Coordinates of N, CA and C in Angstrom, one line a residue:
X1 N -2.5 29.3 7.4 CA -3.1 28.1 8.1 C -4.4 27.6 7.6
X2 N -5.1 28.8 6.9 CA -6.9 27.9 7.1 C -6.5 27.5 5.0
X3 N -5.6 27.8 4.4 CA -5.4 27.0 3.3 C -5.2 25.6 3.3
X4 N -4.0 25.8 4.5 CA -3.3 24.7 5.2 C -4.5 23.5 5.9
X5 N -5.0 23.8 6.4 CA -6.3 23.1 7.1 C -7.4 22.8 5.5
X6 N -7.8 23.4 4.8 CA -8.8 23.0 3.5 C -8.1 22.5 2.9
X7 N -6.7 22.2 2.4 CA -5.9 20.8 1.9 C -6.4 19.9 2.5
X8 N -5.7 19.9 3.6 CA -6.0 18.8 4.4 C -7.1 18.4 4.5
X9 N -7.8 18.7 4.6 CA -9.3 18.3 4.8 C -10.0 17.3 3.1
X10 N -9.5 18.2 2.0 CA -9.5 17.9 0.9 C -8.9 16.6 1.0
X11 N -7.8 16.4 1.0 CA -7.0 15.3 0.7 C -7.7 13.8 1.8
X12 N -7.6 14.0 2.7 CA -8.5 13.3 3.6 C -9.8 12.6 3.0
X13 N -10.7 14.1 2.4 CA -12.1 13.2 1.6 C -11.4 12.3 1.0
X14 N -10.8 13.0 -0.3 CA -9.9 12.1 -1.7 C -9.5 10.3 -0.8
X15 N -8.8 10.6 0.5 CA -8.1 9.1 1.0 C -9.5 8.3 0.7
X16 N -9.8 9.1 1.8 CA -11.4 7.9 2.4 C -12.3 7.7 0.9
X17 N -12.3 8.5 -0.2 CA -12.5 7.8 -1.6 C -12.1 6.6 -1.9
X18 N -11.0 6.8 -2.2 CA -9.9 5.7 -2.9 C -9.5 4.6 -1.8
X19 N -9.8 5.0 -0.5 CA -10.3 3.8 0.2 C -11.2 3.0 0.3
X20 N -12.5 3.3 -0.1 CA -13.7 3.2 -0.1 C -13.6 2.5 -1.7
X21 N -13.1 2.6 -2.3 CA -13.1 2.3 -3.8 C -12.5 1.0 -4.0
X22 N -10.7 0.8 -3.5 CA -10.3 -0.5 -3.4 C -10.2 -1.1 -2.5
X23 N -11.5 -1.0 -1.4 CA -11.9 -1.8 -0.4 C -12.9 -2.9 -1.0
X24 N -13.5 -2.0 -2.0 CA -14.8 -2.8 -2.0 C -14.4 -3.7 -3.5
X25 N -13.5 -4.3 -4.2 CA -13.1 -4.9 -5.0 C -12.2 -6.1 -4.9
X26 N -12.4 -6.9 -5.0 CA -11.8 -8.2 -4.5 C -9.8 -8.3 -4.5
X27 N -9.1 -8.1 -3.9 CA -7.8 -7.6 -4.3 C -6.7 -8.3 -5.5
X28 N -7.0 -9.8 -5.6 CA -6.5 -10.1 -6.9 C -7.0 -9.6 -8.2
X29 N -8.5 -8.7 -8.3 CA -9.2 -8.6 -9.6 C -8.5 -7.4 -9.6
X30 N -8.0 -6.4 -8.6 CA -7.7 -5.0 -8.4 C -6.2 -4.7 -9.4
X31 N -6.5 -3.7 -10.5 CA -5.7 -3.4 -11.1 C -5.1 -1.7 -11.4
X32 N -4.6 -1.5 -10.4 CA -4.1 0.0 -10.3 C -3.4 0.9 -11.6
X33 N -2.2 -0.2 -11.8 CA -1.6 0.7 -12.9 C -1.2 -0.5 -13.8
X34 N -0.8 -0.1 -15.0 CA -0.1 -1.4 -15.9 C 1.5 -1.6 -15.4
X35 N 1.7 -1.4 -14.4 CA 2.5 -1.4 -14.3 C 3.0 -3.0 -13.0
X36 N 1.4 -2.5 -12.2 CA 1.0 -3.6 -11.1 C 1.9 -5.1 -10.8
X37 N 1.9 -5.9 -12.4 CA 2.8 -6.9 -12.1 C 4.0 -7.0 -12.0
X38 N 4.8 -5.9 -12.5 CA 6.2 -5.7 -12.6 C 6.6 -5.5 -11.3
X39 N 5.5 -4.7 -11.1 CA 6.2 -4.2 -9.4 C 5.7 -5.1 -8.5
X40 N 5.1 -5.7 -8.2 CA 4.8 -7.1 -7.5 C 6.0 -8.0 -7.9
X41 N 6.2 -8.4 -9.0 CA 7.2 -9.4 -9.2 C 8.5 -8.7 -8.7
X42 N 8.9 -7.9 -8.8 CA 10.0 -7.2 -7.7 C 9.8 -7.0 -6.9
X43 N 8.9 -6.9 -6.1 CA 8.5 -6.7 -4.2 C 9.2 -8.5 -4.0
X44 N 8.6 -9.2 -5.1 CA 8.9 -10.5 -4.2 C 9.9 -11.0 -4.6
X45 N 10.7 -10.9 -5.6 CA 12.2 -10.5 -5.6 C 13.1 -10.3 -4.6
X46 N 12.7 -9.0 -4.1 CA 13.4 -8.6 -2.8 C 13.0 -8.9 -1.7
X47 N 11.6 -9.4 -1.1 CA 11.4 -9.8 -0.8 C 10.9 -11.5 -0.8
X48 N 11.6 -12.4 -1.0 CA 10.9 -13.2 -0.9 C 10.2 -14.0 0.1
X49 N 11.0 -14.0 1.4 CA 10.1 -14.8 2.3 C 9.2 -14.0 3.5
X50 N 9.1 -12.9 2.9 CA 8.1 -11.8 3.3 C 6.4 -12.2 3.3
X51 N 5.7 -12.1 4.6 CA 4.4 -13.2 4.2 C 3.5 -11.7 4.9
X52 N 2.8 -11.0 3.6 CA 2.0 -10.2 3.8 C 0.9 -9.9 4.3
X53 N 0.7 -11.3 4.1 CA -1.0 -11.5 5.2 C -0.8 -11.6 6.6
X54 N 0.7 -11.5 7.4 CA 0.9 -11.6 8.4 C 1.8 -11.0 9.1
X55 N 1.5 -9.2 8.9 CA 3.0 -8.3 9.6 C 3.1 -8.2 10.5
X56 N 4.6 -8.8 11.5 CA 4.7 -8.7 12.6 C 5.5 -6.9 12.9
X57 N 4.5 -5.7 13.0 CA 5.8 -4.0 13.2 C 7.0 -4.9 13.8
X58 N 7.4 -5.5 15.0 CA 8.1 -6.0 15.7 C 9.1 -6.8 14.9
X59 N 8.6 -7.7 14.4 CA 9.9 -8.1 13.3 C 10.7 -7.2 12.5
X60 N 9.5 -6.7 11.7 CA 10.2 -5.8 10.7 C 11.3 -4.8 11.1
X61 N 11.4 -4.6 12.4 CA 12.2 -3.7 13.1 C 13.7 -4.5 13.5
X62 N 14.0 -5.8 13.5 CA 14.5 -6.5 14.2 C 15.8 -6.5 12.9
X63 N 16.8 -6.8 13.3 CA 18.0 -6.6 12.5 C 18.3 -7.3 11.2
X64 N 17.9 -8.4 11.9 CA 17.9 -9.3 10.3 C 16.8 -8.6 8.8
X65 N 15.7 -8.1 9.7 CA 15.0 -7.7 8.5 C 15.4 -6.1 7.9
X66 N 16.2 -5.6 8.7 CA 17.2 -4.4 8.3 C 17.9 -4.8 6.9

């Protein structure tokens, strides 16, 4: 358990890092992997009338979006 608990605890700082990291960078300038546009241009692919700046949990759950 107390390994189990100092992961955790570990991983937690690490989040609130890399939270604290790509919070503070403007999100178009934000470049994670080289891989970034590929996989964007496929989210909106499969998604396309998916409007990110506005998630309704409630929709997303609703059958059509199944």
């Amino acid at each position: 358990p107390r390994v189990e608990l100092a992961w955790a605890m570990k991983a937690h700082q690490h989040a609130q890092v890399y939270f604290n990291l790509i919070s503070s960078v403007e999100p178009r300038l934000l470049s994670l992997t080289r891989l970034d546009d590929r996989i964007y241009e496929e989210f909106r692919r499969t998604f396309r009338d998916l409007r990110v700046d506005l998630l309704d949990p409630e929709e997303l759950k609703s059958e059509p979006a199944k």
